Every structure is written in structure tokens, then in C-alpha cells.
GROMACS .gro file of C-alpha atoms in nm:
model
  344
    1UNK     CA    1  -2.106   5.543  -6.479
    2UNK     CA    2  -1.944   5.749  -6.819
    3UNK     CA    3  -1.916   5.507  -7.093
    4UNK     CA    4  -1.593   5.516  -7.295
    5UNK     CA    5  -1.608   5.389  -7.663
    6UNK     CA    6  -1.305   5.242  -7.841
    7UNK     CA    7  -1.335   5.487  -8.138
    8UNK     CA    8  -1.069   5.515  -8.410
    9UNK     CA    9  -0.966   5.894  -8.448
   10UNK     CA   10  -0.692   6.103  -8.563
   11UNK     CA   11  -0.591   6.130  -8.201
   12UNK     CA   12  -0.636   5.738  -8.095
   13UNK     CA   13  -0.474   5.621  -8.419
   14UNK     CA   14  -0.159   5.765  -8.226
   15UNK     CA   15  -0.186   5.464  -7.989
   16UNK     CA   16   0.117   5.220  -8.064
   17UNK     CA   17   0.095   4.860  -7.936
   18UNK     CA   18   0.457   4.818  -7.921
   19UNK     CA   19   0.521   5.134  -7.711
   20UNK     CA   20   0.443   5.148  -7.289
   21UNK     CA   21   0.134   5.342  -7.266
   22UNK     CA   22   0.126   5.742  -7.232
   23UNK     CA   23  -0.199   5.942  -7.224
   24UNK     CA   24  -0.278   6.203  -7.478
   25UNK     CA   25  -0.121   6.460  -7.239
   26UNK     CA   26   0.210   6.271  -7.246
   27UNK     CA   27   0.259   6.128  -6.937
   28UNK     CA   28   0.382   5.775  -6.878
   29UNK     CA   29   0.085   5.555  -6.717
   30UNK     CA   30   0.280   5.250  -6.550
   31UNK     CA   31   0.102   5.271  -6.181
   32UNK     CA   32  -0.217   5.054  -6.156
   33UNK     CA   33  -0.389   5.010  -5.785
   34UNK     CA   34  -0.593   4.737  -5.772
   35UNK     CA   35  -0.915   4.675  -5.509
   36UNK     CA   36  -0.920   4.339  -5.421
   37UNK     CA   37  -1.222   4.419  -5.248
   38UNK     CA   38  -1.507   4.673  -5.178
   39UNK     CA   39  -1.608   4.537  -4.844
   40UNK     CA   40  -1.389   4.666  -4.545
   41UNK     CA   41  -1.384   4.603  -4.168
   42UNK     CA   42  -1.387   4.967  -4.038
   43UNK     CA   43  -1.604   5.199  -4.125
   44UNK     CA   44  -1.418   5.542  -4.110
   45UNK     CA   45  -1.620   5.830  -4.155
   46UNK     CA   46  -1.450   6.035  -4.413
   47UNK     CA   47  -1.445   5.693  -4.633
   48UNK     CA   48  -1.806   5.505  -4.580
   49UNK     CA   49  -2.129   5.652  -4.478
   50UNK     CA   50  -2.236   5.484  -4.156
   51UNK     CA   51  -2.536   5.315  -4.291
   52UNK     CA   52  -2.626   5.254  -4.655
   53UNK     CA   53  -2.336   5.093  -4.788
   54UNK     CA   54  -2.438   4.835  -5.045
   55UNK     CA   55  -2.110   4.583  -5.174
   56UNK     CA   56  -2.105   4.418  -5.470
   57UNK     CA   57  -2.248   4.043  -5.498
   58UNK     CA   58  -1.937   3.810  -5.500
   59UNK     CA   59  -2.024   3.680  -5.893
   60UNK     CA   60  -1.942   4.036  -5.988
   61UNK     CA   61  -1.609   4.059  -5.838
   62UNK     CA   62  -1.308   3.984  -6.080
   63UNK     CA   63  -1.225   3.607  -6.005
   64UNK     CA   64  -0.869   3.518  -5.928
   65UNK     CA   65  -0.812   3.425  -6.285
   66UNK     CA   66  -0.956   3.719  -6.443
   67UNK     CA   67  -0.762   3.920  -6.219
   68UNK     CA   68  -0.424   3.783  -6.313
   69UNK     CA   69  -0.482   3.786  -6.649
   70UNK     CA   70  -0.535   4.129  -6.639
   71UNK     CA   71  -0.243   4.200  -6.485
   72UNK     CA   72  -0.052   4.029  -6.734
   73UNK     CA   73  -0.207   4.252  -7.037
   74UNK     CA   74  -0.154   4.561  -6.836
   75UNK     CA   75   0.235   4.476  -6.775
   76UNK     CA   76   0.260   4.433  -7.124
   77UNK     CA   77   0.135   4.747  -7.193
   78UNK     CA   78   0.373   4.912  -6.967
   79UNK     CA   79   0.243   4.910  -6.644
   80UNK     CA   80   0.537   4.825  -6.384
   81UNK     CA   81   0.400   4.901  -6.070
   82UNK     CA   82   0.095   4.731  -5.870
   83UNK     CA   83  -0.062   4.841  -5.528
   84UNK     CA   84  -0.314   4.636  -5.370
   85UNK     CA   85  -0.588   4.825  -5.201
   86UNK     CA   86  -0.964   4.755  -5.102
   87UNK     CA   87  -1.149   4.873  -4.945
   88UNK     CA   88  -0.936   4.620  -4.689
   89UNK     CA   89  -0.734   4.382  -4.895
   90UNK     CA   90  -0.667   4.121  -4.615
   91UNK     CA   91  -1.009   4.066  -4.590
   92UNK     CA   92  -0.949   3.874  -4.935
   93UNK     CA   93  -0.899   3.513  -4.807
   94UNK     CA   94  -0.641   3.430  -5.130
   95UNK     CA   95  -0.433   3.743  -5.073
   96UNK     CA   96  -0.097   3.557  -5.068
   97UNK     CA   97  -0.155   3.373  -5.352
   98UNK     CA   98  -0.262   3.680  -5.565
   99UNK     CA   99   0.049   3.878  -5.431
  100UNK     CA  100   0.290   3.544  -5.558
  101UNK     CA  101   0.124   3.498  -5.883
  102UNK     CA  102   0.126   3.919  -5.960
  103UNK     CA  103   0.491   3.948  -5.826
  104UNK     CA  104   0.565   3.679  -6.086
  105UNK     CA  105   0.440   3.826  -6.369
  106UNK     CA  106   0.673   3.950  -6.609
  107UNK     CA  107   0.725   4.309  -6.640
  108UNK     CA  108   0.575   4.382  -6.296
  109UNK     CA  109   0.845   4.514  -6.094
  110UNK     CA  110   0.699   4.601  -5.745
  111UNK     CA  111   0.389   4.500  -5.563
  112UNK     CA  112   0.274   4.651  -5.280
  113UNK     CA  113  -0.027   4.716  -5.069
  114UNK     CA  114  -0.209   4.981  -4.911
  115UNK     CA  115  -0.392   4.839  -4.555
  116UNK     CA  116  -0.537   4.932  -4.209
  117UNK     CA  117  -0.322   4.672  -4.058
  118UNK     CA  118  -0.604   4.511  -3.849
  119UNK     CA  119  -0.531   4.168  -3.975
  120UNK     CA  120  -0.193   4.228  -4.124
  121UNK     CA  121   0.033   4.086  -3.799
  122UNK     CA  122  -0.025   3.716  -3.855
  123UNK     CA  123   0.033   3.737  -4.232
  124UNK     CA  124   0.304   4.001  -4.269
  125UNK     CA  125   0.574   3.763  -4.304
  126UNK     CA  126   0.366   3.547  -4.542
  127UNK     CA  127   0.328   3.863  -4.744
  128UNK     CA  128   0.667   3.947  -4.801
  129UNK     CA  129   0.774   3.554  -4.890
  130UNK     CA  130   0.539   3.605  -5.175
  131UNK     CA  131   0.682   3.902  -5.310
  132UNK     CA  132   0.500   4.191  -5.142
  133UNK     CA  133   0.765   4.430  -5.144
  134UNK     CA  134   0.609   4.702  -4.871
  135UNK     CA  135   0.284   4.851  -4.727
  136UNK     CA  136   0.122   5.176  -4.638
  137UNK     CA  137  -0.087   5.160  -4.333
  138UNK     CA  138  -0.393   5.399  -4.247
  139UNK     CA  139  -0.372   5.544  -3.887
  140UNK     CA  140  -0.554   5.846  -3.832
  141UNK     CA  141  -0.505   5.849  -3.445
  142UNK     CA  142  -0.266   5.756  -3.142
  143UNK     CA  143  -0.517   5.800  -2.906
  144UNK     CA  144  -0.726   5.452  -2.910
  145UNK     CA  145  -1.082   5.628  -2.823
  146UNK     CA  146  -1.037   5.887  -3.120
  147UNK     CA  147  -0.886   5.631  -3.339
  148UNK     CA  148  -1.212   5.396  -3.269
  149UNK     CA  149  -1.458   5.691  -3.327
  150UNK     CA  150  -1.256   5.749  -3.666
  151UNK     CA  151  -1.261   5.389  -3.772
  152UNK     CA  152  -1.645   5.305  -3.609
  153UNK     CA  153  -1.468   5.050  -3.394
  154UNK     CA  154  -1.139   4.994  -3.483
  155UNK     CA  155  -0.868   4.829  -3.269
  156UNK     CA  156  -0.532   5.058  -3.238
  157UNK     CA  157  -0.327   4.802  -3.044
  158UNK     CA  158  -0.410   4.546  -3.333
  159UNK     CA  159  -0.320   4.811  -3.572
  160UNK     CA  160   0.013   4.894  -3.434
  161UNK     CA  161   0.059   4.492  -3.394
  162UNK     CA  162   0.035   4.508  -3.755
  163UNK     CA  163   0.259   4.801  -3.817
  164UNK     CA  164   0.571   4.642  -3.614
  165UNK     CA  165   0.505   4.315  -3.802
  166UNK     CA  166   0.528   4.494  -4.104
  167UNK     CA  167   0.827   4.633  -4.006
  168UNK     CA  168   0.996   4.308  -3.908
  169UNK     CA  169   0.893   4.147  -4.216
  170UNK     CA  170   1.097   4.348  -4.429
  171UNK     CA  171   0.782   4.546  -4.577
  172UNK     CA  172   0.989   4.876  -4.595
  173UNK     CA  173   0.990   5.172  -4.642
  174UNK     CA  174   0.671   5.195  -4.467
  175UNK     CA  175   0.452   5.467  -4.484
  176UNK     CA  176   0.183   5.559  -4.265
  177UNK     CA  177  -0.096   5.737  -4.392
  178UNK     CA  178  -0.303   5.978  -4.211
  179UNK     CA  179  -0.636   6.192  -4.322
  180UNK     CA  180  -0.652   6.506  -4.104
  181UNK     CA  181  -1.001   6.644  -4.061
  182UNK     CA  182  -1.060   6.972  -3.865
  183UNK     CA  183  -1.216   6.949  -3.509
  184UNK     CA  184  -1.139   6.556  -3.531
  185UNK     CA  185  -0.769   6.460  -3.508
  186UNK     CA  186  -0.578   6.817  -3.617
  187UNK     CA  187  -0.463   6.812  -3.266
  188UNK     CA  188  -0.270   6.493  -3.287
  189UNK     CA  189  -0.038   6.664  -3.578
  190UNK     CA  190   0.281   6.655  -3.365
  191UNK     CA  191   0.222   6.354  -3.191
  192UNK     CA  192   0.196   6.207  -3.557
  193UNK     CA  193   0.509   6.385  -3.673
  194UNK     CA  194   0.715   6.233  -3.389
  195UNK     CA  195   0.682   5.933  -3.484
  196UNK     CA  196   0.926   5.979  -3.761
  197UNK     CA  197   1.199   6.111  -3.494
  198UNK     CA  198   1.326   5.759  -3.377
  199UNK     CA  199   1.178   5.601  -3.662
  200UNK     CA  200   1.251   5.534  -4.022
  201UNK     CA  201   0.914   5.583  -4.114
  202UNK     CA  202   0.710   5.838  -4.374
  203UNK     CA  203   0.419   5.990  -4.167
  204UNK     CA  204   0.159   6.096  -4.450
  205UNK     CA  205  -0.031   6.372  -4.393
  206UNK     CA  206  -0.349   6.329  -4.649
  207UNK     CA  207  -0.585   6.598  -4.752
  208UNK     CA  208  -0.949   6.511  -4.689
  209UNK     CA  209  -1.176   6.434  -5.038
  210UNK     CA  210  -1.483   6.503  -5.127
  211UNK     CA  211  -1.576   6.165  -5.240
  212UNK     CA  212  -1.940   5.966  -5.293
  213UNK     CA  213  -2.122   5.921  -4.979
  214UNK     CA  214  -1.921   6.171  -4.755
  215UNK     CA  215  -1.867   6.486  -4.933
  216UNK     CA  216  -1.983   6.686  -4.665
  217UNK     CA  217  -1.695   6.571  -4.458
  218UNK     CA  218  -1.504   6.763  -4.668
  219UNK     CA  219  -1.682   7.060  -4.722
  220UNK     CA  220  -1.581   7.172  -4.365
  221UNK     CA  221  -1.265   6.943  -4.303
  222UNK     CA  222  -1.007   7.006  -4.530
  223UNK     CA  223  -0.714   7.125  -4.331
  224UNK     CA  224  -0.456   7.253  -4.624
  225UNK     CA  225  -0.129   7.088  -4.606
  226UNK     CA  226   0.045   7.428  -4.584
  227UNK     CA  227  -0.145   7.486  -4.271
  228UNK     CA  228   0.002   7.150  -4.117
  229UNK     CA  229   0.368   7.247  -4.272
  230UNK     CA  230   0.373   7.592  -4.059
  231UNK     CA  231   0.214   7.418  -3.731
  232UNK     CA  232   0.517   7.111  -3.750
  233UNK     CA  233   0.762   7.347  -3.837
  234UNK     CA  234   0.678   7.620  -3.554
  235UNK     CA  235   0.721   7.325  -3.327
  236UNK     CA  236   0.924   7.055  -3.420
  237UNK     CA  237   1.109   7.203  -3.700
  238UNK     CA  238   1.112   7.081  -4.091
  239UNK     CA  239   1.335   7.072  -4.377
  240UNK     CA  240   1.211   7.000  -4.767
  241UNK     CA  241   1.357   6.763  -4.912
  242UNK     CA  242   1.179   6.772  -5.206
  243UNK     CA  243   0.934   6.592  -5.455
  244UNK     CA  244   1.052   6.198  -5.568
  245UNK     CA  245   0.893   6.116  -5.916
  246UNK     CA  246   0.548   6.064  -5.945
  247UNK     CA  247   0.506   6.026  -5.579
  248UNK     CA  248   0.216   6.262  -5.465
  249UNK     CA  249   0.347   6.338  -5.110
  250UNK     CA  250   0.579   6.659  -5.082
  251UNK     CA  251   0.840   6.523  -4.886
  252UNK     CA  252   0.996   6.679  -4.538
  253UNK     CA  253   1.232   6.593  -4.234
  254UNK     CA  254   1.229   6.730  -3.879
  255UNK     CA  255   1.588   6.750  -3.812
  256UNK     CA  256   1.793   6.499  -3.707
  257UNK     CA  257   1.480   6.274  -3.766
  258UNK     CA  258   1.537   5.910  -3.854
  259UNK     CA  259   1.206   5.915  -4.075
  260UNK     CA  260   1.032   6.169  -4.298
  261UNK     CA  261   0.710   6.372  -4.319
  262UNK     CA  262   0.509   6.365  -4.644
  263UNK     CA  263   0.209   6.583  -4.718
  264UNK     CA  264  -0.020   6.478  -5.010
  265UNK     CA  265  -0.251   6.782  -5.125
  266UNK     CA  266  -0.510   6.671  -5.333
  267UNK     CA  267  -0.726   6.942  -5.276
  268UNK     CA  268  -0.499   7.262  -5.195
  269UNK     CA  269  -0.231   7.166  -5.427
  270UNK     CA  270  -0.301   6.885  -5.713
  271UNK     CA  271  -0.001   6.723  -5.854
  272UNK     CA  272  -0.209   6.584  -6.185
  273UNK     CA  273   0.092   6.700  -6.375
  274UNK     CA  274   0.287   6.376  -6.243
  275UNK     CA  275   0.039   6.157  -6.226
  276UNK     CA  276   0.084   5.812  -6.328
  277UNK     CA  277  -0.165   5.581  -6.223
  278UNK     CA  278  -0.487   5.417  -6.301
  279UNK     CA  279  -0.734   5.204  -6.088
  280UNK     CA  280  -0.899   4.878  -6.160
  281UNK     CA  281  -1.196   4.811  -5.874
  282UNK     CA  282  -1.275   4.503  -5.760
  283UNK     CA  283  -1.615   4.464  -6.015
  284UNK     CA  284  -1.350   4.477  -6.303
  285UNK     CA  285  -1.352   4.858  -6.385
  286UNK     CA  286  -1.083   5.072  -6.495
  287UNK     CA  287  -1.093   5.392  -6.315
  288UNK     CA  288  -0.916   5.655  -6.487
  289UNK     CA  289  -0.916   5.956  -6.247
  290UNK     CA  290  -0.977   5.939  -5.881
  291UNK     CA  291  -1.173   6.237  -5.802
  292UNK     CA  292  -1.392   6.155  -6.187
  293UNK     CA  293  -1.643   5.942  -6.298
  294UNK     CA  294  -1.473   5.800  -6.611
  295UNK     CA  295  -1.430   5.437  -6.642
  296UNK     CA  296  -1.433   5.128  -6.873
  297UNK     CA  297  -1.578   4.769  -6.820
  298UNK     CA  298  -1.283   4.553  -6.849
  299UNK     CA  299  -1.502   4.245  -6.687
  300UNK     CA  300  -1.797   4.295  -6.964
  301UNK     CA  301  -1.479   4.267  -7.207
  302UNK     CA  302  -1.359   3.942  -7.002
  303UNK     CA  303  -1.616   3.779  -7.014
  304UNK     CA  304  -1.755   3.886  -7.315
  305UNK     CA  305  -1.455   3.643  -7.433
  306UNK     CA  306  -1.221   3.910  -7.589
  307UNK     CA  307  -0.881   3.831  -7.662
  308UNK     CA  308  -0.544   3.953  -7.510
  309UNK     CA  309  -0.512   4.172  -7.808
  310UNK     CA  310  -0.827   4.329  -7.777
  311UNK     CA  311  -0.823   4.366  -7.404
  312UNK     CA  312  -0.465   4.550  -7.463
  313UNK     CA  313  -0.642   4.785  -7.716
  314UNK     CA  314  -0.886   4.874  -7.458
  315UNK     CA  315  -0.634   4.943  -7.178
  316UNK     CA  316  -0.448   5.134  -7.393
  317UNK     CA  317  -0.726   5.343  -7.521
  318UNK     CA  318  -0.837   5.417  -7.181
  319UNK     CA  319  -0.503   5.543  -7.109
  320UNK     CA  320  -0.501   5.784  -7.362
  321UNK     CA  321  -0.811   5.952  -7.271
  322UNK     CA  322  -0.714   5.946  -6.920
  323UNK     CA  323  -0.800   6.327  -6.813
  324UNK     CA  324  -0.575   6.543  -6.714
  325UNK     CA  325  -0.710   6.644  -6.353
  326UNK     CA  326  -0.996   6.649  -6.137
  327UNK     CA  327  -1.249   6.906  -6.150
  328UNK     CA  328  -1.289   6.987  -5.793
  329UNK     CA  329  -1.204   7.379  -5.886
  330UNK     CA  330  -1.484   7.374  -6.156
  331UNK     CA  331  -1.754   7.212  -5.922
  332UNK     CA  332  -1.714   6.890  -6.057
  333UNK     CA  333  -1.738   6.628  -5.787
  334UNK     CA  334  -1.731   6.235  -5.841
  335UNK     CA  335  -2.115   6.048  -5.790
  336UNK     CA  336  -2.035   5.708  -5.876
  337UNK     CA  337  -1.787   5.559  -5.657
  338UNK     CA  338  -1.673   5.566  -5.266
  339UNK     CA  339  -1.301   5.549  -5.161
  340UNK     CA  340  -1.397   5.213  -5.054
  341UNK     CA  341  -1.455   5.110  -5.390
  342UNK     CA  342  -1.167   5.295  -5.558
  343UNK     CA  343  -0.908   5.195  -5.319
  344UNK     CA  344  -0.721   5.563  -5.294
   0.00000   0.00000   0.00000
């Protein structure tokens, strides 16, 4: 972990407690992705190694009270949007209560969630009633056998039931995330894109990233978004709709389709200039950039009896020194945490 110290300097002295948090590059940082657990009921090969995963003991994870306190403080510093992630967030037994508490926090305008949907169907309506606005659901194949291989045991039928339950509960606009890996599921791109023809969903194709424990997958597996765009355009037609604020996806639409298609090109076309997000890990670290190791230990400050004002100052300092972007072009890769710890 790269330590962060709270230092007074000509730069950090510009951080004002009365204004929404901005970083030193002028970006307004208002979106927090919270990992509720580092555990997952899938073992997707591009996310986790098949063997050797070590998970944080329960005492190291943030408690409900700690998490809700941090959300309140983050809201006071200008964070407005919360996305619950994992691991797999539906493994958290108190998920519905947490959603309700976060949704009722002053200053928080939206609570969403990213999930593999395996356990979603029975609780989708409860989550919606508690204040969850929408979900992103991971689905990397429409072929049950290939899906099982990619996820190392996942049940596509149960995931599909979760998708349908989310739509019925009004957790929309529904976004489906697919990590494309060459030679694994790139042959399914057209079938996945066709889901948007009759459904008002957004299918999002994501370039595989070189994260801890699975970096070798990305070495030869990246399929550049422009290659996928060309394939879909040649076979189904494709109209460019644009970029939407800080959304990392370039958005397109098949002519006449009800839904849309997004391309998230972290490797081939980074979107660092519009980044508005930070990540809180399940063990209480504020992670500054997905593909860098910089992070600040908020759990230590919480359990060290820091005041709300001191915690808010730490958050503002961390936002101020948020890196401009990842260092992949220079060969800098993350070495501390895998995707299951960061929540994407």
C-alpha cells in the first residue's frame, strides 16, 4: 500500500471545507463505489485466480455503523452518488438495511449496485423499496456452458431470473456488463448486442484490465472497443449517440433498437479526464484510482477515534491528490488489490 500523509502545503492549503471536493486537476469528485465484501460466489477467471485467494477476516471489515458514518461524512464533502459493489454485494446479509440507511443519508441523491445477480431475484423488490435506484448486472456469455466456464460454476438461469426480477422491480435503466476476452467470449458479441433490440437495456462491453492475480489474462486477451464497434456496425448497424457526463461508456445504438450499447475502453481509450469517482474497500481503505495502488486507511482513523471533522479533512486531502489517471502506458500496473476487493 502506498501511504498517504495529511500534509499542509501550498497545494493542500487550497482545500476548503465549505465547498464540494475537487481534485488538484479540477475534477469534481462526487461518486463513491463502496465494496461491501471482498467475497464472491463466482470465481470469474479475469477477476480472481482459481486458487490462493485470501479474504479479509470479518473484524477487518467495516461495520454497518462505521460504513454509515463514513457515507454521511463523504456526503458532507460533496459525494452524491453511491454504488454498492463487492466482491458480490448480495452476500452481505444486511444489504437491504444498508441500502435504506444510505439512501436516507442527506446529500446522497442516488444509490445503485453492481451485482452478478445470482442471488438477486428474491430480494430485488425489497432493495427497490429500500431506495436502490438501479443495478448493473454482469453477464459475460449467453451460453450456459461458456458462462459456467467463465465464472467457474455460475448458473446462467439464476442470473437471468435476477435480470428479469430487477426489471420488474423498476431497478432501471438496466445495464448489463460484459468483459470481453479474446478467444473466450468475443464470438458472442453480436448475440449480446442483439439483446438491446427488443429490450430497453444497455449492453456494456468492457475491455479486460490487468489486475492483481489475473494480469496475464489481459496480456493477450484485450479486444479493443473499436474492433467490437466495427464488428457490430458491419453486421447490425450502429449509430454513435455520444458521451454522457462522467459515464465512462461511449454510447451507441443499433438502428431501431429499444436499448443502447456502451463501450468502456479503459485500456485503448482511457477516460481519466472525466473521472469523478473513488472507491471505498470493504476493509475501509479509500482507493484513489482503480489501476493504481494509492489509498488511505479510513478504518484506522475511524477506530482511532478521529472526529467527523478530522475524517472529512482526510477525505478532502485524498480527493485533492487523486492521480490524474492510470499508468498502464508507462508500464505501471496495480500490485496491491484485485478486482474483487475494489468493486470495479
